PDB file of C-alpha atoms and ligand atoms in Angstrom:
ATOM      1  CA  UNK U 235       1.283  82.361 -79.312  1.00 47.00           C
ATOM      2  CA  UNK U 236       0.755  78.693 -78.648  1.00 58.00           C
ATOM      3  CA  UNK U 237       3.030  75.686 -78.456  1.00 61.00           C
ATOM      4  CA  UNK U 238       2.112  72.342 -79.836  1.00 59.00           C
ATOM      5  CA  UNK U 239       3.611  68.908 -80.083  1.00 58.00           C
ATOM      6  CA  UNK U 240       5.241  66.563 -77.669  1.00 58.00           C
ATOM      7  CA  UNK U 241       7.966  65.082 -79.786  1.00 56.00           C
ATOM      8  CA  UNK U 242      11.598  65.282 -78.834  1.00 76.00           C
ATOM      9  CA  UNK U 243      12.353  67.217 -81.990  1.00 89.00           C
ATOM     10  CA  UNK U 244      13.204  70.835 -82.608  1.00 95.00           C
ATOM     11  CA  UNK U 245      10.703  73.614 -82.010  1.00 97.00           C
ATOM     12  CA  UNK U 246      10.079  75.885 -84.994  1.00 98.00           C
ATOM     13  CA  UNK U 247       8.263  79.206 -85.036  1.00 98.00           C
ATOM     14  CA  UNK U 248       5.261  79.413 -87.332  1.00 98.00           C
ATOM     15  CA  UNK U 249       3.956  82.781 -88.509  1.00 98.00           C
ATOM     16  CA  UNK U 250       0.258  82.916 -89.359  1.00 98.00           C
ATOM     17  CA  UNK U 251      -2.317  85.578 -90.065  1.00 96.00           C
ATOM     18  CA  UNK U 252      -4.687  86.770 -87.333  1.00 92.00           C
ATOM     19  CA  UNK U 253      -7.983  86.559 -89.233  1.00 93.00           C
ATOM     20  CA  UNK U 254      -8.610  84.576 -92.419  1.00 96.00           C
ATOM     21  CA  UNK U 255     -11.621  82.319 -91.888  1.00 95.00           C
ATOM     22  CA  UNK U 256     -11.640  79.360 -91.954  1.00 97.00           C
ATOM     23  CA  UNK U 257      -7.847  78.960 -92.330  1.00 98.00           C
ATOM     24  CA  UNK U 258      -6.738  80.842 -89.229  1.00 98.00           C
ATOM     25  CA  UNK U 259      -8.669  82.822 -86.664  1.00 96.00           C
ATOM     26  CA  UNK U 260      -8.832  83.320 -82.928  1.00 95.00           C
ATOM     27  CA  UNK U 261     -11.006  80.972 -80.919  1.00 93.00           C
ATOM     28  CA  UNK U 262     -12.469  83.409 -78.402  1.00 91.00           C
ATOM     29  CA  UNK U 263     -13.081  80.735 -75.763  1.00 93.00           C
ATOM     30  CA  UNK U 264      -9.609  79.216 -75.611  1.00 92.00           C
ATOM     31  CA  UNK U 265      -7.682  82.257 -76.813  1.00 91.00           C
ATOM     32  CA  UNK U 266      -5.866  79.948 -79.249  1.00 94.00           C
ATOM     33  CA  UNK U 267      -5.580  80.195 -83.004  1.00 97.00           C
ATOM     34  CA  UNK U 268      -7.649  77.626 -84.871  1.00 97.00           C
ATOM     35  CA  UNK U 269      -8.547  76.750 -88.453  1.00 98.00           C
ATOM     36  CA  UNK U 270      -7.549  74.619 -91.413  1.00 98.00           C
ATOM     37  CA  UNK U 271      -3.988  75.970 -91.657  1.00 98.00           C
ATOM     38  CA  UNK U 272      -3.442  75.557 -87.915  1.00 98.00           C
ATOM     39  CA  UNK U 273      -4.617  71.930 -87.918  1.00 98.00           C
ATOM     40  CA  UNK U 274      -2.588  71.215 -91.040  1.00 98.00           C
ATOM     41  CA  UNK U 275       0.705  72.620 -89.763  1.00 98.00           C
ATOM     42  CA  UNK U 276       0.272  70.782 -86.437  1.00 98.00           C
ATOM     43  CA  UNK U 277      -0.322  67.522 -88.308  1.00 98.00           C
ATOM     44  CA  UNK U 278       2.704  68.183 -90.528  1.00 98.00           C
ATOM     45  CA  UNK U 279       4.824  68.839 -87.441  1.00 98.00           C
ATOM     46  CA  UNK U 280       3.632  65.612 -85.763  1.00 97.00           C
ATOM     47  CA  UNK U 281       4.379  63.657 -88.920  1.00 97.00           C
ATOM     48  CA  UNK U 282       7.804  65.215 -89.473  1.00 97.00           C
ATOM     49  CA  UNK U 283       8.732  65.011 -85.783  1.00 96.00           C
ATOM     50  CA  UNK U 284       9.099  68.643 -84.782  1.00 97.00           C
ATOM     51  CA  UNK U 285       7.183  71.040 -82.518  1.00 97.00           C
ATOM     52  CA  UNK U 286       5.630  74.327 -83.517  1.00 97.00           C
ATOM     53  CA  UNK U 287       5.136  77.616 -81.755  1.00 97.00           C
ATOM     54  CA  UNK U 288       2.423  79.582 -83.524  1.00 97.00           C
ATOM     55  CA  UNK U 289       2.434  83.368 -83.692  1.00 97.00           C
ATOM     56  CA  UNK U 290      -0.342  85.349 -85.344  1.00 96.00           C
ATOM     57  CA  UNK U 291       0.154  88.712 -87.018  1.00 94.00           C
ATOM     58  CA  UNK U 292      -0.920  90.751 -90.027  1.00 92.00           C
ATOM     59  CA  UNK U 293      -0.637  88.964 -93.361  1.00 94.00           C
ATOM     60  CA  UNK U 294       2.063  91.363 -94.607  1.00 91.00           C
ATOM     61  CA  UNK U 295       4.033  90.425 -91.496  1.00 94.00           C
ATOM     62  CA  UNK U 296       3.975  86.762 -92.485  1.00 95.00           C
ATOM     63  CA  UNK U 297       5.414  87.555 -95.921  1.00 94.00           C
ATOM     64  CA  UNK U 298       8.012  89.931 -94.440  1.00 96.00           C
ATOM     65  CA  UNK U 299       8.837  87.425 -91.702  1.00 97.00           C
ATOM     66  CA  UNK U 300       9.754  84.844 -94.335  1.00 96.00           C
ATOM     67  CA  UNK U 301      11.886  87.319 -96.254  1.00 96.00           C
ATOM     68  CA  UNK U 302      13.813  88.361 -93.137  1.00 97.00           C
ATOM     69  CA  UNK U 303      14.099  84.813 -91.805  1.00 96.00           C
ATOM     70  CA  UNK U 304      12.540  85.898 -88.522  1.00 97.00           C
ATOM     71  CA  UNK U 305      10.223  82.840 -88.480  1.00 98.00           C
ATOM     72  CA  UNK U 306      10.959  79.303 -89.625  1.00 98.00           C
ATOM     73  CA  UNK U 307       7.627  78.583 -91.288  1.00 98.00           C
ATOM     74  CA  UNK U 308       4.693  80.642 -92.542  1.00 98.00           C
ATOM     75  CA  UNK U 309       1.176  79.352 -93.177  1.00 98.00           C
ATOM     76  CA  UNK U 310      -1.530  81.880 -94.019  1.00 98.00           C
ATOM     77  CA  UNK U 311      -3.465  80.869 -97.123  1.00 98.00           C
ATOM     78  CA  UNK U 312      -0.508  82.285 -99.001  1.00 98.00           C
ATOM     79  CA  UNK U 313      -0.683  82.000-102.767  1.00 98.00           C
ATOM     80  CA  UNK U 314       2.371  80.618-104.533  1.00 98.00           C
ATOM     81  CA  UNK U 315       3.382  83.344-106.999  1.00 97.00           C
ATOM     82  CA  UNK U 316       6.425  83.759-109.245  1.00 96.00           C
ATOM     83  CA  UNK U 317       7.111  87.123-107.628  1.00 95.00           C
ATOM     84  CA  UNK U 318       7.122  85.741-104.070  1.00 96.00           C
ATOM     85  CA  UNK U 319       9.224  82.782-105.168  1.00 97.00           C
ATOM     86  CA  UNK U 320      12.063  85.221-105.809  1.00 97.00           C
ATOM     87  CA  UNK U 321      12.383  85.900-102.075  1.00 97.00           C
ATOM     88  CA  UNK U 322      10.540  83.018-100.348  1.00 97.00           C
ATOM     89  CA  UNK U 323      10.474  79.232-100.670  1.00 98.00           C
ATOM     90  CA  UNK U 324       7.202  77.305-100.845  1.00 98.00           C
ATOM     91  CA  UNK U 325       6.126  73.758-100.120  1.00 98.00           C
ATOM     92  CA  UNK U 326       4.181  71.817-102.725  1.00 98.00           C
ATOM     93  CA  UNK U 327       0.663  73.266-103.115  1.00 98.00           C
ATOM     94  CA  UNK U 328      -1.756  72.220-100.343  1.00 98.00           C
ATOM     95  CA  UNK U 329      -4.989  73.978-101.328  1.00 98.00           C
ATOM     96  CA  UNK U 330      -6.620  75.073-104.614  1.00 97.00           C
ATOM     97  CA  UNK U 331      -8.149  78.523-104.291  1.00 97.00           C
ATOM     98  CA  UNK U 332      -8.873  81.528-106.498  1.00 97.00           C
ATOM     99  CA  UNK U 333     -10.354  85.009-106.387  1.00 98.00           C
ATOM    100  CA  UNK U 334     -14.017  86.029-106.460  1.00 98.00           C
ATOM    101  CA  UNK U 335     -16.211  89.103-105.969  1.00 98.00           C
ATOM    102  CA  UNK U 336     -18.661  89.727-103.143  1.00 98.00           C
ATOM    103  CA  UNK U 337     -21.449  92.312-103.433  1.00 98.00           C
ATOM    104  CA  UNK U 338     -24.516  93.340-101.468  1.00 97.00           C
ATOM    105  CA  UNK U 339     -27.217  90.666-101.626  1.00 97.00           C
ATOM    106  CA  UNK U 340     -29.556  93.137-103.376  1.00 96.00           C
ATOM    107  CA  UNK U 341     -26.991  94.269-105.982  1.00 97.00           C
ATOM    108  CA  UNK U 342     -28.176  93.476-109.524  1.00 97.00           C
ATOM    109  CA  UNK U 343     -25.697  95.794-111.214  1.00 97.00           C
ATOM    110  CA  UNK U 344     -22.427  93.954-110.629  1.00 98.00           C
ATOM    111  CA  UNK U 345     -22.736  90.410-111.958  1.00 97.00           C
ATOM    112  CA  UNK U 346     -19.124  89.896-113.067  1.00 97.00           C
ATOM    113  CA  UNK U 347     -15.779  91.658-113.180  1.00 97.00           C
ATOM    114  CA  UNK U 348     -16.917  93.332-116.424  1.00 97.00           C
ATOM    115  CA  UNK U 349     -19.057  95.646-114.278  1.00 98.00           C
ATOM    116  CA  UNK U 350     -16.314  97.110-112.076  1.00 98.00           C
ATOM    117  CA  UNK U 351     -15.505 100.300-114.005  1.00 98.00           C
ATOM    118  CA  UNK U 352     -16.071 103.338-111.813  1.00 98.00           C
ATOM    119  CA  UNK U 353     -16.972 101.151-108.818  1.00 98.00           C
ATOM    120  CA  UNK U 354     -15.390 101.198-105.369  1.00 98.00           C
ATOM    121  CA  UNK U 355     -13.705  97.815-104.955  1.00 98.00           C
ATOM    122  CA  UNK U 356     -12.127  96.853-101.655  1.00 98.00           C
ATOM    123  CA  UNK U 357      -9.598  94.216-100.671  1.00 98.00           C
ATOM    124  CA  UNK U 358      -6.783  93.576 -98.245  1.00 96.00           C
ATOM    125  CA  UNK U 359      -3.441  95.258 -98.908  1.00 93.00           C
ATOM    126  CA  UNK U 360      -0.478  93.124 -99.921  1.00 92.00           C
ATOM    127  CA  UNK U 361      -2.583  90.311-101.384  1.00 96.00           C
ATOM    128  CA  UNK U 362      -2.978  88.795-104.831  1.00 97.00           C
ATOM    129  CA  UNK U 363      -6.403  90.496-105.091  1.00 98.00           C
ATOM    130  CA  UNK U 364      -4.763  93.899-104.805  1.00 97.00           C
ATOM    131  CA  UNK U 365      -2.395  92.980-107.645  1.00 97.00           C
ATOM    132  CA  UNK U 366      -5.235  91.532-109.722  1.00 98.00           C
ATOM    133  CA  UNK U 367      -7.422  94.623-109.426  1.00 98.00           C
ATOM    134  CA  UNK U 368      -4.639  97.090-110.165  1.00 97.00           C
ATOM    135  CA  UNK U 369      -3.480  95.099-113.189  1.00 97.00           C
ATOM    136  CA  UNK U 370      -6.869  94.170-114.668  1.00 98.00           C
ATOM    137  CA  UNK U 371      -9.196  96.932-113.506  1.00 98.00           C
ATOM    138  CA  UNK U 372      -7.390 100.282-113.579  1.00 97.00           C
ATOM    139  CA  UNK U 373     -10.772 101.954-114.159  1.00 98.00           C
ATOM    140  CA  UNK U 374     -12.160 100.682-110.846  1.00 98.00           C
ATOM    141  CA  UNK U 375     -11.533 102.641-107.641  1.00 98.00           C
ATOM    142  CA  UNK U 376      -9.320 100.306-105.610  1.00 98.00           C
ATOM    143  CA  UNK U 377      -9.499 100.729-101.843  1.00 98.00           C
ATOM    144  CA  UNK U 378      -7.197  98.592 -99.686  1.00 97.00           C
ATOM    145  CA  UNK U 379      -7.698  97.714 -96.031  1.00 95.00           C
ATOM    146  CA  UNK U 380      -5.313  96.383 -93.378  1.00 91.00           C
ATOM    147  CA  UNK U 381      -7.810  93.575 -92.640  1.00 92.00           C
ATOM    148  CA  UNK U 382     -10.455  92.011 -94.868  1.00 95.00           C
ATOM    149  CA  UNK U 383     -13.212  92.128 -92.246  1.00 95.00           C
ATOM    150  CA  UNK U 384     -13.086  95.934 -92.439  1.00 96.00           C
ATOM    151  CA  UNK U 385     -13.665  95.675 -96.191  1.00 97.00           C
ATOM    152  CA  UNK U 386     -16.625  93.321 -95.711  1.00 97.00           C
ATOM    153  CA  UNK U 387     -18.113  95.714 -93.177  1.00 97.00           C
ATOM    154  CA  UNK U 388     -17.778  98.656 -95.554  1.00 98.00           C
ATOM    155  CA  UNK U 389     -19.484  96.535 -98.199  1.00 98.00           C
ATOM    156  CA  UNK U 390     -22.326  95.740 -95.835  1.00 96.00           C
ATOM    157  CA  UNK U 391     -22.771  99.401 -94.960  1.00 96.00           C
ATOM    158  CA  UNK U 392     -22.726 100.473 -98.633  1.00 97.00           C
ATOM    159  CA  UNK U 393     -19.423 102.351 -98.564  1.00 98.00           C
ATOM    160  CA  UNK U 394     -18.010  99.847-101.089  1.00 98.00           C
ATOM    161  CA  UNK U 395     -19.627  98.410-104.237  1.00 98.00           C
ATOM    162  CA  UNK U 396     -17.672  95.157-104.194  1.00 98.00           C
ATOM    163  CA  UNK U 397     -14.942  93.236-102.397  1.00 98.00           C
ATOM    164  CA  UNK U 398     -12.506  90.925-104.190  1.00 98.00           C
ATOM    165  CA  UNK U 399     -10.785  88.201-102.208  1.00 98.00           C
ATOM    166  CA  UNK U 400      -9.979  84.500-101.963  1.00 98.00           C
ATOM    167  CA  UNK U 401     -12.903  82.187-102.873  1.00 97.00           C
ATOM    168  CA  UNK U 402     -12.837  80.064 -99.687  1.00 97.00           C
ATOM    169  CA  UNK U 403     -12.744  83.138 -97.426  1.00 97.00           C
ATOM    170  CA  UNK U 404     -15.475  84.997 -99.339  1.00 97.00           C
ATOM    171  CA  UNK U 405     -17.730  81.941 -99.381  1.00 96.00           C
ATOM    172  CA  UNK U 406     -17.160  81.193 -95.713  1.00 95.00           C
ATOM    173  CA  UNK U 407     -17.830  84.804 -94.734  1.00 95.00           C
ATOM    174  CA  UNK U 408     -20.932  85.087 -96.949  1.00 95.00           C
ATOM    175  CA  UNK U 409     -22.391  81.831 -95.625  1.00 93.00           C
ATOM    176  CA  UNK U 410     -21.504  82.163 -91.942  1.00 92.00           C
ATOM    177  CA  UNK U 411     -21.037  85.806 -91.042  1.00 90.00           C
ATOM    178  CA  UNK U 412     -23.071  87.744 -93.624  1.00 88.00           C
ATOM    179  CA  UNK U 413     -25.925  85.402 -94.384  1.00 81.00           C
ATOM    180  CA  UNK U 414     -28.580  87.264 -96.353  1.00 89.00           C
ATOM    181  CA  UNK U 415     -26.636  90.522 -96.534  1.00 96.00           C
ATOM    182  CA  UNK U 416     -23.834  89.664 -99.008  1.00 97.00           C
ATOM    183  CA  UNK U 417     -23.495  87.303-101.985  1.00 97.00           C
ATOM    184  CA  UNK U 418     -20.811  86.291-104.471  1.00 97.00           C
ATOM    185  CA  UNK U 419     -20.900  87.737-108.000  1.00 97.00           C
ATOM    186  CA  UNK U 420     -19.572  85.946-111.077  1.00 96.00           C
ATOM    187  CA  UNK U 421     -17.136  83.069-111.328  1.00 95.00           C
ATOM    188  CA  UNK U 422     -13.691  82.368-109.930  1.00 97.00           C
ATOM    189  CA  UNK U 423     -11.413  84.967-111.515  1.00 95.00           C
ATOM    190  CA  UNK U 424      -7.952  83.555-111.170  1.00 90.00           C
ATOM    191  CA  UNK U 425      -6.958  80.086-110.065  1.00 92.00           C
ATOM    192  CA  UNK U 426      -4.409  80.100-107.239  1.00 97.00           C
ATOM    193  CA  UNK U 427      -2.686  77.535-105.043  1.00 98.00           C
ATOM    194  CA  UNK U 428      -1.646  77.968-101.433  1.00 98.00           C
ATOM    195  CA  UNK U 429       1.751  76.847-100.214  1.00 98.00           C
ATOM    196  CA  UNK U 430       3.463  76.684 -96.839  1.00 98.00           C
ATOM    197  CA  UNK U 431       6.176  79.367 -96.859  1.00 98.00           C
ATOM    198  CA  UNK U 432       9.809  79.316 -95.719  1.00 98.00           C
ATOM    199  CA  UNK U 433      12.772  81.644 -95.740  1.00 98.00           C
ATOM    200  CA  UNK U 434      14.800  81.109 -98.899  1.00 97.00           C
ATOM    201  CA  UNK U 435      16.866  77.886 -98.930  1.00 97.00           C
ATOM    202  CA  UNK U 436      15.289  76.530 -95.744  1.00 97.00           C
ATOM    203  CA  UNK U 437      16.206  72.938 -95.020  1.00 96.00           C
ATOM    204  CA  UNK U 438      12.665  72.292 -93.815  1.00 98.00           C
ATOM    205  CA  UNK U 439      11.055  72.351 -97.264  1.00 98.00           C
ATOM    206  CA  UNK U 440      11.818  68.736 -98.098  1.00 98.00           C
ATOM    207  CA  UNK U 441      10.702  67.350 -94.719  1.00 98.00           C
ATOM    208  CA  UNK U 442       7.477  69.337 -94.872  1.00 98.00           C
ATOM    209  CA  UNK U 443       6.745  68.174 -98.433  1.00 98.00           C
ATOM    210  CA  UNK U 444       7.285  64.580 -97.401  1.00 98.00           C
ATOM    211  CA  UNK U 445       5.013  64.924 -94.367  1.00 98.00           C
ATOM    212  CA  UNK U 446       2.361  66.684 -96.471  1.00 98.00           C
ATOM    213  CA  UNK U 447       2.348  63.821 -98.953  1.00 98.00           C
ATOM    214  CA  UNK U 448       2.009  61.266 -96.152  1.00 98.00           C
ATOM    215  CA  UNK U 449      -0.972  63.153 -94.704  1.00 98.00           C
ATOM    216  CA  UNK U 450      -2.611  63.216 -98.145  1.00 98.00           C
ATOM    217  CA  UNK U 451      -1.968  59.498 -98.665  1.00 98.00           C
ATOM    218  CA  UNK U 452      -3.150  58.373 -95.219  1.00 98.00           C
ATOM    219  CA  UNK U 453      -6.385  60.398 -95.157  1.00 98.00           C
ATOM    220  CA  UNK U 454      -5.401  62.893 -92.449  1.00 98.00           C
ATOM    221  CA  UNK U 455      -5.510  65.764 -94.943  1.00 98.00           C
ATOM    222  CA  UNK U 456      -9.064  64.763 -95.961  1.00 98.00           C
ATOM    223  CA  UNK U 457     -10.179  64.631 -92.327  1.00 98.00           C
ATOM    224  CA  UNK U 458      -8.900  68.155 -91.710  1.00 98.00           C
ATOM    225  CA  UNK U 459     -10.437  69.362 -94.976  1.00 97.00           C
ATOM    226  CA  UNK U 460     -13.801  67.882 -94.072  1.00 97.00           C
ATOM    227  CA  UNK U 461     -13.750  69.451 -90.655  1.00 97.00           C
ATOM    228  CA  UNK U 462     -13.386  72.976 -92.077  1.00 96.00           C
ATOM    229  CA  UNK U 463     -15.048  72.770 -95.472  1.00 94.00           C
ATOM    230  CA  UNK U 464     -17.496  69.857 -95.083  1.00 89.00           C
ATOM    231  CA  UNK U 465     -17.547  66.827 -97.381  1.00 58.00           C
TER     232      UNK U 465
HETATM  233  N1  LIG X1920      -4.082  84.203-101.075  1.00 83.27           N
HETATM  234  C1  LIG X1920      -3.924  85.624-101.039  1.00 83.27           C
HETATM  235  C2  LIG X1920      -2.459  85.975-101.101  1.00 83.27           C
HETATM  236  O1  LIG X1920      -1.641  85.133-100.900  1.00 83.27           O
HETATM  237  C3  LIG X1920      -4.536  86.223 -99.803  1.00 83.27           C
HETATM  238  C4  LIG X1920      -4.059  85.593 -98.561  1.00 83.27           C
HETATM  239  C5  LIG X1920      -4.588  86.240 -97.356  1.00 83.27           C
HETATM  240  N2  LIG X1920      -4.259  85.435 -96.245  1.00 83.27           N
HETATM  241  C6  LIG X1920      -4.510  85.786 -95.010  1.00 83.27           C
HETATM  242  N3  LIG X1920      -4.151  84.954 -94.103  1.00 83.27           N
HETATM  243  N4  LIG X1920      -5.067  86.932 -94.749  1.00 83.27           N
HETATM  244  O2  LIG X1920      -2.107  87.097-101.352  1.00 83.27           O
END
């Protein structure tokens, strides 16, 4: 956990995931969480005049932590869905994402989602990819993992035929951590938008939306975006 901010305001707890490059991941040197989401929530807090204490956990824990009200804020590349909106509040969207397939760099057989029948397809449990595969590809063999890196590793070792996950994470992993061994297959499958999450009826939603808009208008959002995604 790490504290941030020097304003006189309240301190709020922020739940984040422990490994979702480049949105949130552990910086081995400092032992602190870093990434796009971390920079964004710190900038939002500065703008809105509160402090944040960041705690990393499994993604399912972030969702559950919002539902139980255990944490004040959640930021974890979380897709705004109608189903989640029944139990969680969201800020305005802050990032356009989507789902995509990754396969072995030498795989010529799977070129789109049309080729998934009978294939072993991995993803992380509790995510929109899990829902997408079970709803759209009942003839694929869905295998869920507690962390996505385990799925990527099983793909690299040939135990899986494909992994489905969020476009920015797949692309970042393919380009930085699996260069030459994995590639994306096909187009973006389902457009999604990430939102900052809150327990239902949180009074913070409005302040956070206002701060988010200011950061977009004054260029801070673009600076953070460029730092993690280039250009
Ligand atoms: N966007 C997807 C979802 O909301 C996956 C998010 C995974 N995030 C993470 N921090 N591991 O279900």
